[in-house]
Amino acid sequence: AQTVTQSQPEMSVQEAETVTLSCTYDTSESDYYLFWYKQPPSRQMILVIRQEAYKQQNATENRFSVNFQKAAKSFSLKISDSQLGDAAMYFCAYRRPPRGADGLTFGKGTHLIIQP
Amino acid sequence: DARVTQTPRHKVTEMGQEVTMRCQPILGHNTVFWYRQTMMQGLELLAYFRNRAPLDDSGMPKDRFSAEMPDATLATLKIQPSEPRDSAVYFCASGLQVFGGYTFGSGTRLTVV
């Protein structure tokens, strides 16, 4: 079974600084998807960024980028120029290829605090 | 923006009562999930459907939970009878089989007293 581990229960960063959230996963598959979801206090789950495992290029979305290390099974999220609105729980998630059971497996989450 | 609609947003019920949660997936999405979120267990997959057919419900307690998708615009999750340990936020999500991400609804916060 796939597992996703987020080793940082909580992170704190000054506004406008850069922060990196860590995620590792375990899988025997060679093709899969990885995601970062944001959950603010409103509890809405918001897709931040996704990465296809077959793509070597790291995904970026504005201030959000990932460092995908396939061999190390590592998928970290970097938030640049952090803003107060970035404060939330961040969940790393894994999805296996769509050949059958391909629900998302989530990590336990990292609570990100933005200090003004 | 297209969105997944869940009702009700909040539900407080007494132990032993039946609870039904509803989800309207995004039109055209062929995959629908139900997740449960608790502080202790995090996000757990309960069940999901592809093209309205149940694909995996191994995460769901079979004795009291049931999930159905009577048509492409409605998915339901029922708990009968409800217990205090069922208190959680229940999320519905939808997506396309071949497209990477899934869109989540706002969740139903269930409290069983």
Coordinates of N, CA and C in Angstrom, one line a residue, chain B residues 23 25 52 68-75:
Chain B
C23 N -24.1 14.9 -2.4 CA -23.1 15.6 -3.2 C -23.5 15.7 -4.7
P25 N -21.7 16.3 -8.0 CA -20.3 16.4 -8.7 C -20.4 17.4 -9.8
R52 N -20.5 6.0 -12.2 CA -21.6 5.7 -11.3 C -21.5 4.3 -10.7
E68 N -24.1 5.5 -2.5 CA -24.8 5.2 -3.8 C -24.6 6.4 -4.7
M69 N -24.9 6.1 -6.0 CA -24.9 7.2 -7.0 C -26.0 6.9 -7.9
P70 N -27.2 7.4 -7.5 CA -28.4 7.0 -8.3 C -28.4 7.6 -9.7
D71 N -27.8 8.8 -9.9 CA -27.6 9.3 -11.2 C -26.3 10.1 -11.3
A72 N -26.0 10.6 -12.4 CA -24.7 11.3 -12.6 C -24.6 12.6 -11.9
T73 N -25.7 13.1 -11.4 CA -25.7 14.4 -10.7 C -25.8 14.3 -9.2
L74 N -25.9 13.1 -8.7 CA -26.1 12.9 -7.2 C -25.4 11.7 -6.7
A75 N -24.6 12.0 -5.6 CA -24.0 10.9 -4.9 C -24.4 11.0 -3.4

